[in-house]
Amino acid sequence: MPLIPEEPQIHESAQGPRATPASGRTAPTPRPVPGPRPAAPSRPGRPGPLRPAPPAQRTPRDAAPAHPGPSGPAAPAAAASPQIQLIPASAEGALDAAEEAVDLLLESGRAPGDVLVLTTGAQHPWAEHELSFGEASYWAQHDAGDDVFYADAAVASRAATRPVVVVAVNGGPASAAATALPLAHSRAGALLIVCGDPQQINSVLGAGV
């Protein structure tokens, strides 16, 4: 009987000191070593063996075109499907949300000429002001491509492709968003930002955008 309680005490004391060094060793090793190291070498590991092997036979030139060959088609594939970001907003606040998105884009280093802003309801004040001088001068600024351009989604088909397209679903007919979002998606080179009601936007985006 006295041997039975002593055995668990010995086991616990044996587990105690082992658990502390084990935890001390495991904490640093799994986080820094497996995380960054395997991920980084996995990519360069493939080109690595290709470079040392061919230089001995004077084939580094063959290895060089091999890399640009696949990278060429990969780039257009990524550009063909822009990233989509949804900013929840009411119809009344969609235009303000779009303005904030534009400000963040410019602050992050985007050139003003990279951004196209479309509205489904009331036009942006800038667009109304510029259109008061005539459509010729209004679209001339679009063609110049040196500043953020604001347009009604109804005429977005006339707009050229830009790296970033921001859509403010700020009202308009029920079919406005269904028409504007696919068109905006086709005009966005890298990023499409949609500000509006999430349910309405998701229903359109899930329908084939």
mmCIF file with all atom_site columns, C-alpha atoms in Angstrom:
data_model
loop_
_atom_site.group_PDB
_atom_site.id
_atom_site.type_symbol
_atom_site.label_atom_id
_atom_site.label_alt_id
_atom_site.label_comp_id
_atom_site.label_asym_id
_atom_site.label_entity_id
_atom_site.label_seq_id
_atom_site.pdbx_PDB_ins_code
_atom_site.Cartn_x
_atom_site.Cartn_y
_atom_site.Cartn_z
_atom_site.occupancy
_atom_site.B_iso_or_equiv
_atom_site.pdbx_formal_charge
_atom_site.auth_seq_id
_atom_site.auth_comp_id
_atom_site.auth_asym_id
_atom_site.auth_atom_id
_atom_site.pdbx_PDB_model_num
ATOM 1   C CA . MET A 1 1   ? 0.000   0.000  0.000   1.00 0.00 ? 1   MET A CA 1
ATOM 2   C CA . PRO A 1 2   ? 2.692   2.636  0.785   1.00 0.00 ? 2   PRO A CA 1
ATOM 3   C CA . LEU A 1 3   ? 4.444   1.817  -2.499  1.00 0.00 ? 3   LEU A CA 1
ATOM 4   C CA . ILE A 1 4   ? 1.445   2.773  -4.560  1.00 0.00 ? 4   ILE A CA 1
ATOM 5   C CA . PRO A 1 5   ? 1.248   6.454  -3.495  1.00 0.00 ? 5   PRO A CA 1
ATOM 6   C CA . GLU A 1 6   ? 5.015   6.841  -3.741  1.00 0.00 ? 6   GLU A CA 1
ATOM 7   C CA . GLU A 1 7   ? 5.108   5.733  -7.360  1.00 0.00 ? 7   GLU A CA 1
ATOM 8   C CA . PRO A 1 8   ? 2.787   8.490  -8.647  1.00 0.00 ? 8   PRO A CA 1
ATOM 9   C CA . GLN A 1 9   ? 4.834   11.074 -6.747  1.00 0.00 ? 9   GLN A CA 1
ATOM 10  C CA . ILE A 1 10  ? 8.002   9.846  -8.421  1.00 0.00 ? 10  ILE A CA 1
ATOM 11  C CA . HIS A 1 11  ? 6.292   9.897  -11.835 1.00 0.00 ? 11  HIS A CA 1
ATOM 12  C CA . GLU A 1 12  ? 5.021   13.427 -11.323 1.00 0.00 ? 12  GLU A CA 1
ATOM 13  C CA . SER A 1 13  ? 8.416   14.696 -10.239 1.00 0.00 ? 13  SER A CA 1
ATOM 14  C CA . ALA A 1 14  ? 9.971   12.974 -13.235 1.00 0.00 ? 14  ALA A CA 1
ATOM 15  C CA . GLN A 1 15  ? 7.453   14.543 -15.559 1.00 0.00 ? 15  GLN A CA 1
ATOM 16  C CA . GLY A 1 16  ? 7.845   17.963 -13.997 1.00 0.00 ? 16  GLY A CA 1
ATOM 17  C CA . PRO A 1 17  ? 11.481  18.666 -14.898 1.00 0.00 ? 17  PRO A CA 1
ATOM 18  C CA . ARG A 1 18  ? 11.153  16.975 -18.279 1.00 0.00 ? 18  ARG A CA 1
ATOM 19  C CA . ALA A 1 19  ? 8.127   19.030 -19.252 1.00 0.00 ? 19  ALA A CA 1
ATOM 20  C CA . THR A 1 20  ? 9.921   22.319 -18.614 1.00 0.00 ? 20  THR A CA 1
ATOM 21  C CA . PRO A 1 21  ? 13.008  21.660 -20.758 1.00 0.00 ? 21  PRO A CA 1
ATOM 22  C CA . ALA A 1 22  ? 10.861  20.052 -23.424 1.00 0.00 ? 22  ALA A CA 1
ATOM 23  C CA . SER A 1 23  ? 8.611   23.076 -23.595 1.00 0.00 ? 23  SER A CA 1
ATOM 24  C CA . GLY A 1 24  ? 11.644  25.344 -23.584 1.00 0.00 ? 24  GLY A CA 1
ATOM 25  C CA . ARG A 1 25  ? 13.127  23.498 -26.544 1.00 0.00 ? 25  ARG A CA 1
ATOM 26  C CA . THR A 1 26  ? 9.922   23.059 -28.526 1.00 0.00 ? 26  THR A CA 1
ATOM 27  C CA . ALA A 1 27  ? 8.801   26.685 -28.227 1.00 0.00 ? 27  ALA A CA 1
ATOM 28  C CA . PRO A 1 28  ? 11.717  28.213 -30.215 1.00 0.00 ? 28  PRO A CA 1
ATOM 29  C CA . THR A 1 29  ? 12.263  25.389 -32.706 1.00 0.00 ? 29  THR A CA 1
ATOM 30  C CA . PRO A 1 30  ? 8.827   24.876 -34.345 1.00 0.00 ? 30  PRO A CA 1
ATOM 31  C CA . ARG A 1 31  ? 7.945   28.553 -34.757 1.00 0.00 ? 31  ARG A CA 1
ATOM 32  C CA . PRO A 1 32  ? 11.044  30.058 -36.398 1.00 0.00 ? 32  PRO A CA 1
ATOM 33  C CA . VAL A 1 33  ? 12.591  27.010 -38.032 1.00 0.00 ? 33  VAL A CA 1
ATOM 34  C CA . PRO A 1 34  ? 9.775   25.200 -39.825 1.00 0.00 ? 34  PRO A CA 1
ATOM 35  C CA . GLY A 1 35  ? 7.715   28.307 -40.506 1.00 0.00 ? 35  GLY A CA 1
ATOM 36  C CA . PRO A 1 36  ? 9.999   30.629 -42.474 1.00 0.00 ? 36  PRO A CA 1
ATOM 37  C CA . ARG A 1 37  ? 12.779  28.263 -43.521 1.00 0.00 ? 37  ARG A CA 1
ATOM 38  C CA . PRO A 1 38  ? 10.889  25.525 -45.353 1.00 0.00 ? 38  PRO A CA 1
ATOM 39  C CA . ALA A 1 39  ? 8.572   27.985 -47.043 1.00 0.00 ? 39  ALA A CA 1
ATOM 40  C CA . ALA A 1 40  ? 11.409  30.104 -48.419 1.00 0.00 ? 40  ALA A CA 1
ATOM 41  C CA . PRO A 1 41  ? 13.701  27.349 -49.662 1.00 0.00 ? 41  PRO A CA 1
ATOM 42  C CA . SER A 1 42  ? 10.835  25.443 -51.266 1.00 0.00 ? 42  SER A CA 1
ATOM 43  C CA . ARG A 1 43  ? 10.544  28.084 -53.991 1.00 0.00 ? 43  ARG A CA 1
ATOM 44  C CA . PRO A 1 44  ? 14.222  28.829 -54.616 1.00 0.00 ? 44  PRO A CA 1
ATOM 45  C CA . GLY A 1 45  ? 15.018  25.156 -54.169 1.00 0.00 ? 45  GLY A CA 1
ATOM 46  C CA . ARG A 1 46  ? 13.587  24.383 -57.566 1.00 0.00 ? 46  ARG A CA 1
ATOM 47  C CA . PRO A 1 47  ? 15.520  26.993 -59.542 1.00 0.00 ? 47  PRO A CA 1
ATOM 48  C CA . GLY A 1 48  ? 18.583  26.322 -57.375 1.00 0.00 ? 48  GLY A CA 1
ATOM 49  C CA . PRO A 1 49  ? 19.405  22.881 -58.795 1.00 0.00 ? 49  PRO A CA 1
ATOM 50  C CA . LEU A 1 50  ? 18.656  24.053 -62.310 1.00 0.00 ? 50  LEU A CA 1
ATOM 51  C CA . ARG A 1 51  ? 21.261  26.811 -62.158 1.00 0.00 ? 51  ARG A CA 1
ATOM 52  C CA . PRO A 1 52  ? 24.296  24.897 -60.868 1.00 0.00 ? 52  PRO A CA 1
ATOM 53  C CA . ALA A 1 53  ? 23.770  21.887 -63.127 1.00 0.00 ? 53  ALA A CA 1
ATOM 54  C CA . PRO A 1 54  ? 23.544  23.729 -66.454 1.00 0.00 ? 54  PRO A CA 1
ATOM 55  C CA . PRO A 1 55  ? 26.429  26.178 -65.959 1.00 0.00 ? 55  PRO A CA 1
ATOM 56  C CA . ALA A 1 56  ? 28.871  23.266 -66.068 1.00 0.00 ? 56  ALA A CA 1
ATOM 57  C CA . GLN A 1 57  ? 27.600  22.396 -69.539 1.00 0.00 ? 57  GLN A CA 1
ATOM 58  C CA . ARG A 1 58  ? 27.164  26.018 -70.601 1.00 0.00 ? 58  ARG A CA 1
ATOM 59  C CA . THR A 1 59  ? 23.403  25.692 -70.488 1.00 0.00 ? 59  THR A CA 1
ATOM 60  C CA . PRO A 1 60  ? 22.479  28.532 -68.144 1.00 0.00 ? 60  PRO A CA 1
ATOM 61  C CA . ARG A 1 61  ? 21.055  30.286 -71.183 1.00 0.00 ? 61  ARG A CA 1
ATOM 62  C CA . ASP A 1 62  ? 18.598  27.449 -71.674 1.00 0.00 ? 62  ASP A CA 1
ATOM 63  C CA . ALA A 1 63  ? 17.636  27.630 -68.006 1.00 0.00 ? 63  ALA A CA 1
ATOM 64  C CA . ALA A 1 64  ? 17.047  31.388 -68.202 1.00 0.00 ? 64  ALA A CA 1
ATOM 65  C CA . PRO A 1 65  ? 14.407  31.264 -70.972 1.00 0.00 ? 65  PRO A CA 1
ATOM 66  C CA . ALA A 1 66  ? 12.742  28.380 -69.177 1.00 0.00 ? 66  ALA A CA 1
ATOM 67  C CA . HIS A 1 67  ? 11.835  30.703 -66.298 1.00 0.00 ? 67  HIS A CA 1
ATOM 68  C CA . PRO A 1 68  ? 10.481  33.616 -68.371 1.00 0.00 ? 68  PRO A CA 1
ATOM 69  C CA . GLY A 1 69  ? 8.507   31.189 -70.517 1.00 0.00 ? 69  GLY A CA 1
ATOM 70  C CA . PRO A 1 70  ? 6.105   30.053 -67.773 1.00 0.00 ? 70  PRO A CA 1
ATOM 71  C CA . SER A 1 71  ? 6.163   33.396 -65.972 1.00 0.00 ? 71  SER A CA 1
ATOM 72  C CA . GLY A 1 72  ? 4.859   35.120 -69.094 1.00 0.00 ? 72  GLY A CA 1
ATOM 73  C CA . PRO A 1 73  ? 1.490   33.326 -69.215 1.00 0.00 ? 73  PRO A CA 1
ATOM 74  C CA . ALA A 1 74  ? 1.205   33.385 -65.413 1.00 0.00 ? 74  ALA A CA 1
ATOM 75  C CA . ALA A 1 75  ? 1.230   37.197 -65.274 1.00 0.00 ? 75  ALA A CA 1
ATOM 76  C CA . PRO A 1 76  ? -1.694  37.754 -67.672 1.00 0.00 ? 76  PRO A CA 1
ATOM 77  C CA . ALA A 1 77  ? -3.681  35.043 -65.920 1.00 0.00 ? 77  ALA A CA 1
ATOM 78  C CA . ALA A 1 78  ? -3.410  36.934 -62.622 1.00 0.00 ? 78  ALA A CA 1
ATOM 79  C CA . ALA A 1 79  ? -4.278  40.216 -64.319 1.00 0.00 ? 79  ALA A CA 1
ATOM 80  C CA . ALA A 1 80  ? -7.373  38.668 -65.925 1.00 0.00 ? 80  ALA A CA 1
ATOM 81  C CA . SER A 1 81  ? -8.940  38.017 -62.530 1.00 0.00 ? 81  SER A CA 1
ATOM 82  C CA . PRO A 1 82  ? -8.710  41.130 -60.328 1.00 0.00 ? 82  PRO A CA 1
ATOM 83  C CA . GLN A 1 83  ? -8.977  40.879 -56.592 1.00 0.00 ? 83  GLN A CA 1
ATOM 84  C CA . ILE A 1 84  ? -12.416 41.867 -55.243 1.00 0.00 ? 84  ILE A CA 1
ATOM 85  C CA . GLN A 1 85  ? -12.913 43.778 -52.007 1.00 0.00 ? 85  GLN A CA 1
ATOM 86  C CA . LEU A 1 86  ? -16.314 44.506 -50.488 1.00 0.00 ? 86  LEU A CA 1
ATOM 87  C CA . ILE A 1 87  ? -16.921 47.528 -48.257 1.00 0.00 ? 87  ILE A CA 1
ATOM 88  C CA . PRO A 1 88  ? -20.332 47.308 -46.558 1.00 0.00 ? 88  PRO A CA 1
ATOM 89  C CA . ALA A 1 89  ? -22.247 50.569 -46.852 1.00 0.00 ? 89  ALA A CA 1
ATOM 90  C CA . SER A 1 90  ? -25.785 51.824 -47.241 1.00 0.00 ? 90  SER A CA 1
ATOM 91  C CA . ALA A 1 91  ? -26.924 53.390 -50.486 1.00 0.00 ? 91  ALA A CA 1
ATOM 92  C CA . GLU A 1 92  ? -26.626 56.792 -48.822 1.00 0.00 ? 92  GLU A CA 1
ATOM 93  C CA . GLY A 1 93  ? -23.128 56.137 -47.518 1.00 0.00 ? 93  GLY A CA 1
ATOM 94  C CA . ALA A 1 94  ? -21.700 54.210 -50.491 1.00 0.00 ? 94  ALA A CA 1
ATOM 95  C CA . LEU A 1 95  ? -20.247 57.310 -52.152 1.00 0.00 ? 95  LEU A CA 1
ATOM 96  C CA . ASP A 1 96  ? -18.510 58.397 -48.946 1.00 0.00 ? 96  ASP A CA 1
ATOM 97  C CA . ALA A 1 97  ? -17.130 54.888 -48.518 1.00 0.00 ? 97  ALA A CA 1
ATOM 98  C CA . ALA A 1 98  ? -15.822 55.002 -52.085 1.00 0.00 ? 98  ALA A CA 1
ATOM 99  C CA . GLU A 1 99  ? -14.132 58.358 -51.367 1.00 0.00 ? 99  GLU A CA 1
ATOM 100 C CA . GLU A 1 100 ? -12.426 56.894 -48.312 1.00 0.00 ? 100 GLU A CA 1
ATOM 101 C CA . ALA A 1 101 ? -11.274 53.928 -50.374 1.00 0.00 ? 101 ALA A CA 1
ATOM 102 C CA . VAL A 1 102 ? -9.772  56.278 -52.970 1.00 0.00 ? 102 VAL A CA 1
ATOM 103 C CA . ASP A 1 103 ? -7.973  58.243 -50.254 1.00 0.00 ? 103 ASP A CA 1
ATOM 104 C CA . LEU A 1 104 ? -6.467  55.037 -48.856 1.00 0.00 ? 104 LEU A CA 1
ATOM 105 C CA . LEU A 1 105 ? -5.379  53.959 -52.327 1.00 0.00 ? 105 LEU A CA 1
ATOM 106 C CA . LEU A 1 106 ? -3.606  57.251 -52.961 1.00 0.00 ? 106 LEU A CA 1
ATOM 107 C CA . GLU A 1 107 ? -2.002  57.223 -49.513 1.00 0.00 ? 107 GLU A CA 1
ATOM 108 C CA . SER A 1 108 ? -0.724  53.694 -50.147 1.00 0.00 ? 108 SER A CA 1
ATOM 109 C CA . GLY A 1 109 ? 1.106   54.884 -53.253 1.00 0.00 ? 109 GLY A CA 1
ATOM 110 C CA . ARG A 1 110 ? -1.394  54.353 -56.044 1.00 0.00 ? 110 ARG A CA 1
ATOM 111 C CA . ALA A 1 111 ? -1.183  56.917 -58.825 1.00 0.00 ? 111 ALA A CA 1
ATOM 112 C CA . PRO A 1 112 ? -4.375  58.945 -59.296 1.00 0.00 ? 112 PRO A CA 1
ATOM 113 C CA . GLY A 1 113 ? -4.532  57.860 -62.914 1.00 0.00 ? 113 GLY A CA 1
ATOM 114 C CA . ASP A 1 114 ? -4.772  54.217 -61.785 1.00 0.00 ? 114 ASP A CA 1
ATOM 115 C CA . VAL A 1 115 ? -8.217  54.699 -60.236 1.00 0.00 ? 115 VAL A CA 1
ATOM 116 C CA . LEU A 1 116 ? -11.653 54.726 -61.854 1.00 0.00 ? 116 LEU A CA 1
ATOM 117 C CA . VAL A 1 117 ? -14.727 55.398 -59.704 1.00 0.00 ? 117 VAL A CA 1
ATOM 118 C CA . LEU A 1 118 ? -18.209 54.369 -60.904 1.00 0.00 ? 118 LEU A CA 1
ATOM 119 C CA . THR A 1 119 ? -21.549 55.265 -59.360 1.00 0.00 ? 119 THR A CA 1
ATOM 120 C CA . THR A 1 120 ? -24.863 53.461 -59.879 1.00 0.00 ? 120 THR A CA 1
ATOM 121 C CA . GLY A 1 121 ? -27.049 56.283 -58.544 1.00 0.00 ? 121 GLY A CA 1
ATOM 122 C CA . ALA A 1 122 ? -26.324 59.990 -58.253 1.00 0.00 ? 122 ALA A CA 1
ATOM 123 C CA . GLN A 1 123 ? -23.125 61.024 -59.974 1.00 0.00 ? 123 GLN A CA 1
ATOM 124 C CA . HIS A 1 124 ? -20.075 62.146 -58.074 1.00 0.00 ? 124 HIS A CA 1
ATOM 125 C CA . PRO A 1 125 ? -19.964 65.962 -57.640 1.00 0.00 ? 125 PRO A CA 1
ATOM 126 C CA . TRP A 1 126 ? -16.727 66.095 -59.633 1.00 0.00 ? 126 TRP A CA 1
ATOM 127 C CA . ALA A 1 127 ? -18.362 64.359 -62.585 1.00 0.00 ? 127 ALA A CA 1
ATOM 128 C CA . GLU A 1 128 ? -21.353 66.697 -62.461 1.00 0.00 ? 128 GLU A CA 1
ATOM 129 C CA . HIS A 1 129 ? -19.064 69.719 -62.387 1.00 0.00 ? 129 HIS A CA 1
ATOM 130 C CA . GLU A 1 130 ? -16.877 68.565 -65.260 1.00 0.00 ? 130 GLU A CA 1
ATOM 131 C CA . LEU A 1 131 ? -19.840 67.528 -67.388 1.00 0.00 ? 131 LEU A CA 1
ATOM 132 C CA . SER A 1 132 ? -21.164 71.056 -67.094 1.00 0.00 ? 132 SER A CA 1
ATOM 133 C CA . PHE A 1 133 ? -18.329 72.056 -69.440 1.00 0.00 ? 133 PHE A CA 1
ATOM 134 C CA . GLY A 1 134 ? -19.369 69.470 -72.008 1.00 0.00 ? 134 GLY A CA 1
ATOM 135 C CA . GLU A 1 135 ? -18.736 65.801 -72.603 1.00 0.00 ? 135 GLU A CA 1
ATOM 136 C CA . ALA A 1 136 ? -15.769 66.481 -74.876 1.00 0.00 ? 136 ALA A CA 1
ATOM 137 C CA . SER A 1 137 ? -13.657 68.074 -72.153 1.00 0.00 ? 137 SER A CA 1
ATOM 138 C CA . TYR A 1 138 ? -14.980 65.580 -69.603 1.00 0.00 ? 138 TYR A CA 1
ATOM 139 C CA . TRP A 1 139 ? -13.845 62.523 -71.584 1.00 0.00 ? 139 TRP A CA 1
ATOM 140 C CA . ALA A 1 140 ? -10.634 64.298 -72.571 1.00 0.00 ? 140 ALA A CA 1
ATOM 141 C CA . GLN A 1 141 ? -9.652  64.154 -68.905 1.00 0.00 ? 141 GLN A CA 1
ATOM 142 C CA . HIS A 1 142 ? -10.425 60.449 -68.915 1.00 0.00 ? 142 HIS A CA 1
ATOM 143 C CA . ASP A 1 143 ? -8.220  59.922 -71.966 1.00 0.00 ? 143 ASP A CA 1
ATOM 144 C CA . ALA A 1 144 ? -5.396  61.906 -70.342 1.00 0.00 ? 144 ALA A CA 1
ATOM 145 C CA . GLY A 1 145 ? -5.362  59.307 -67.557 1.00 0.00 ? 145 GLY A CA 1
ATOM 146 C CA . ASP A 1 146 ? -3.463  61.474 -65.084 1.00 0.00 ? 146 ASP A CA 1
ATOM 147 C CA . ASP A 1 147 ? -6.106  61.759 -62.363 1.00 0.00 ? 147 ASP A CA 1
ATOM 148 C CA . VAL A 1 148 ? -8.898  59.830 -60.645 1.00 0.00 ? 148 VAL A CA 1
ATOM 149 C CA . PHE A 1 149 ? -11.842 59.651 -63.008 1.00 0.00 ? 149 PHE A CA 1
ATOM 150 C CA . TYR A 1 150 ? -15.467 59.564 -61.848 1.00 0.00 ? 150 TYR A CA 1
ATOM 151 C CA . ALA A 1 151 ? -18.215 58.299 -64.122 1.00 0.00 ? 151 ALA A CA 1
ATOM 152 C CA . ASP A 1 152 ? -21.767 57.035 -64.102 1.00 0.00 ? 152 ASP A CA 1
ATOM 153 C CA . ALA A 1 153 ? -21.878 53.244 -64.298 1.00 0.00 ? 153 ALA A CA 1
ATOM 154 C CA . ALA A 1 154 ? -24.275 53.599 -67.217 1.00 0.00 ? 154 ALA A CA 1
ATOM 155 C CA . VAL A 1 155 ? -21.436 54.956 -69.385 1.00 0.00 ? 155 VAL A CA 1
ATOM 156 C CA . ALA A 1 156 ? -18.709 52.739 -67.907 1.00 0.00 ? 156 ALA A CA 1
ATOM 157 C CA . SER A 1 157 ? -18.492 50.829 -71.158 1.00 0.00 ? 157 SER A CA 1
ATOM 158 C CA . ARG A 1 158 ? -16.777 53.886 -72.617 1.00 0.00 ? 158 ARG A CA 1
ATOM 159 C CA . ALA A 1 159 ? -14.164 53.937 -69.855 1.00 0.00 ? 159 ALA A CA 1
ATOM 160 C CA . ALA A 1 160 ? -10.793 52.323 -70.434 1.00 0.00 ? 160 ALA A CA 1
ATOM 161 C CA . THR A 1 161 ? -9.304  49.632 -68.211 1.00 0.00 ? 161 THR A CA 1
ATOM 162 C CA . ARG A 1 162 ? -7.527  50.895 -65.107 1.00 0.00 ? 162 ARG A CA 1
ATOM 163 C CA . PRO A 1 163 ? -5.602  48.989 -62.426 1.00 0.00 ? 163 PRO A CA 1
ATOM 164 C CA . VAL A 1 164 ? -8.204  49.820 -59.760 1.00 0.00 ? 164 VAL A CA 1
ATOM 165 C CA . VAL A 1 165 ? -11.958 50.305 -60.167 1.00 0.00 ? 165 VAL A CA 1
ATOM 166 C CA . VAL A 1 166 ? -14.110 51.486 -57.255 1.00 0.00 ? 166 VAL A CA 1
ATOM 167 C CA . VAL A 1 167 ? -17.883 51.061 -57.513 1.00 0.00 ? 167 VAL A CA 1
ATOM 168 C CA . ALA A 1 168 ? -20.285 52.971 -55.281 1.00 0.00 ? 168 ALA A CA 1
ATOM 169 C CA . VAL A 1 169 ? -23.657 51.210 -55.275 1.00 0.00 ? 169 VAL A CA 1
ATOM 170 C CA . ASN A 1 170 ? -25.415 54.399 -54.200 1.00 0.00 ? 170 ASN A CA 1
ATOM 171 C CA . GLY A 1 171 ? -28.893 53.774 -55.550 1.00 0.00 ? 171 GLY A CA 1
ATOM 172 C CA . GLY A 1 172 ? -30.318 53.793 -59.036 1.00 0.00 ? 172 GLY A CA 1
ATOM 173 C CA . PRO A 1 173 ? -32.649 51.206 -60.552 1.00 0.00 ? 173 PRO A CA 1
ATOM 174 C CA . ALA A 1 174 ? -32.686 47.671 -59.199 1.00 0.00 ? 174 ALA A CA 1
ATOM 175 C CA . SER A 1 175 ? -30.765 46.451 -62.224 1.00 0.00 ? 175 SER A CA 1
ATOM 176 C CA . ALA A 1 176 ? -28.049 49.102 -61.897 1.00 0.00 ? 176 ALA A CA 1
ATOM 177 C CA . ALA A 1 177 ? -25.740 47.004 -59.724 1.00 0.00 ? 177 ALA A CA 1
ATOM 178 C CA . ALA A 1 178 ? -26.346 43.871 -61.792 1.00 0.00 ? 178 ALA A CA 1
ATOM 179 C CA . THR A 1 179 ? -25.210 45.777 -64.870 1.00 0.00 ? 179 THR A CA 1
ATOM 180 C CA . ALA A 1 180 ? -22.447 47.850 -63.299 1.00 0.00 ? 180 ALA A CA 1
ATOM 181 C CA . LEU A 1 181 ? -20.540 45.188 -61.382 1.00 0.00 ? 181 LEU A CA 1
ATOM 182 C CA . PRO A 1 182 ? -19.771 42.818 -64.286 1.00 0.00 ? 182 PRO A CA 1
ATOM 183 C CA . LEU A 1 183 ? -18.741 45.792 -66.406 1.00 0.00 ? 183 LEU A CA 1
ATOM 184 C CA . ALA A 1 184 ? -16.585 47.202 -63.606 1.00 0.00 ? 184 ALA A CA 1
ATOM 185 C CA . HIS A 1 185 ? -15.022 43.778 -63.158 1.00 0.00 ? 185 HIS A CA 1
ATOM 186 C CA . SER A 1 186 ? -13.997 43.772 -66.809 1.00 0.00 ? 186 SER A CA 1
ATOM 187 C CA . ARG A 1 187 ? -12.460 47.243 -66.445 1.00 0.00 ? 187 ARG A CA 1
ATOM 188 C CA . ALA A 1 188 ? -10.422 46.438 -63.311 1.00 0.00 ? 188 ALA A CA 1
ATOM 189 C CA . GLY A 1 189 ? -6.887  45.366 -64.052 1.00 0.00 ? 189 GLY A CA 1
ATOM 190 C CA . ALA A 1 190 ? -5.797  44.379 -60.532 1.00 0.00 ? 190 ALA A CA 1
ATOM 191 C CA . LEU A 1 191 ? -8.376  45.386 -57.913 1.00 0.00 ? 191 LEU A CA 1
ATOM 192 C CA . LEU A 1 192 ? -12.144 45.879 -57.803 1.00 0.00 ? 192 LEU A CA 1
ATOM 193 C CA . ILE A 1 193 ? -13.587 47.605 -54.732 1.00 0.00 ? 193 ILE A CA 1
ATOM 194 C CA . VAL A 1 194 ? -17.363 47.602 -54.298 1.00 0.00 ? 194 VAL A CA 1
ATOM 195 C CA . CYS A 1 195 ? -19.087 49.789 -51.716 1.00 0.00 ? 195 CYS A CA 1
ATOM 196 C CA . GLY A 1 196 ? -22.698 48.972 -50.951 1.00 0.00 ? 196 GLY A CA 1
ATOM 197 C CA . ASP A 1 197 ? -25.134 46.470 -49.504 1.00 0.00 ? 197 ASP A CA 1
ATOM 198 C CA . PRO A 1 198 ? -23.280 43.133 -49.015 1.00 0.00 ? 198 PRO A CA 1
ATOM 199 C CA . GLN A 1 199 ? -26.315 40.950 -49.802 1.00 0.00 ? 199 GLN A CA 1
ATOM 200 C CA . GLN A 1 200 ? -27.042 42.787 -53.033 1.00 0.00 ? 200 GLN A CA 1
ATOM 201 C CA . ILE A 1 201 ? -23.388 42.759 -54.092 1.00 0.00 ? 201 ILE A CA 1
ATOM 202 C CA . ASN A 1 202 ? -22.828 39.102 -53.240 1.00 0.00 ? 202 ASN A CA 1
ATOM 203 C CA . SER A 1 203 ? -25.900 38.092 -55.164 1.00 0.00 ? 203 SER A CA 1
ATOM 204 C CA . VAL A 1 204 ? -24.495 39.804 -58.249 1.00 0.00 ? 204 VAL A CA 1
ATOM 205 C CA . LEU A 1 205 ? -20.898 38.694 -57.780 1.00 0.00 ? 205 LEU A CA 1
ATOM 206 C CA . GLY A 1 206 ? -21.979 35.116 -57.161 1.00 0.00 ? 206 GLY A CA 1
ATOM 207 C CA . ALA A 1 207 ? -24.072 35.167 -60.292 1.00 0.00 ? 207 ALA A CA 1
ATOM 208 C CA . GLY A 1 208 ? -21.097 35.143 -62.583 1.00 0.00 ? 208 GLY A CA 1
ATOM 209 C CA . VAL A 1 209 ? -18.753 38.068 -62.013 1.00 0.00 ? 209 VAL A CA 1
#
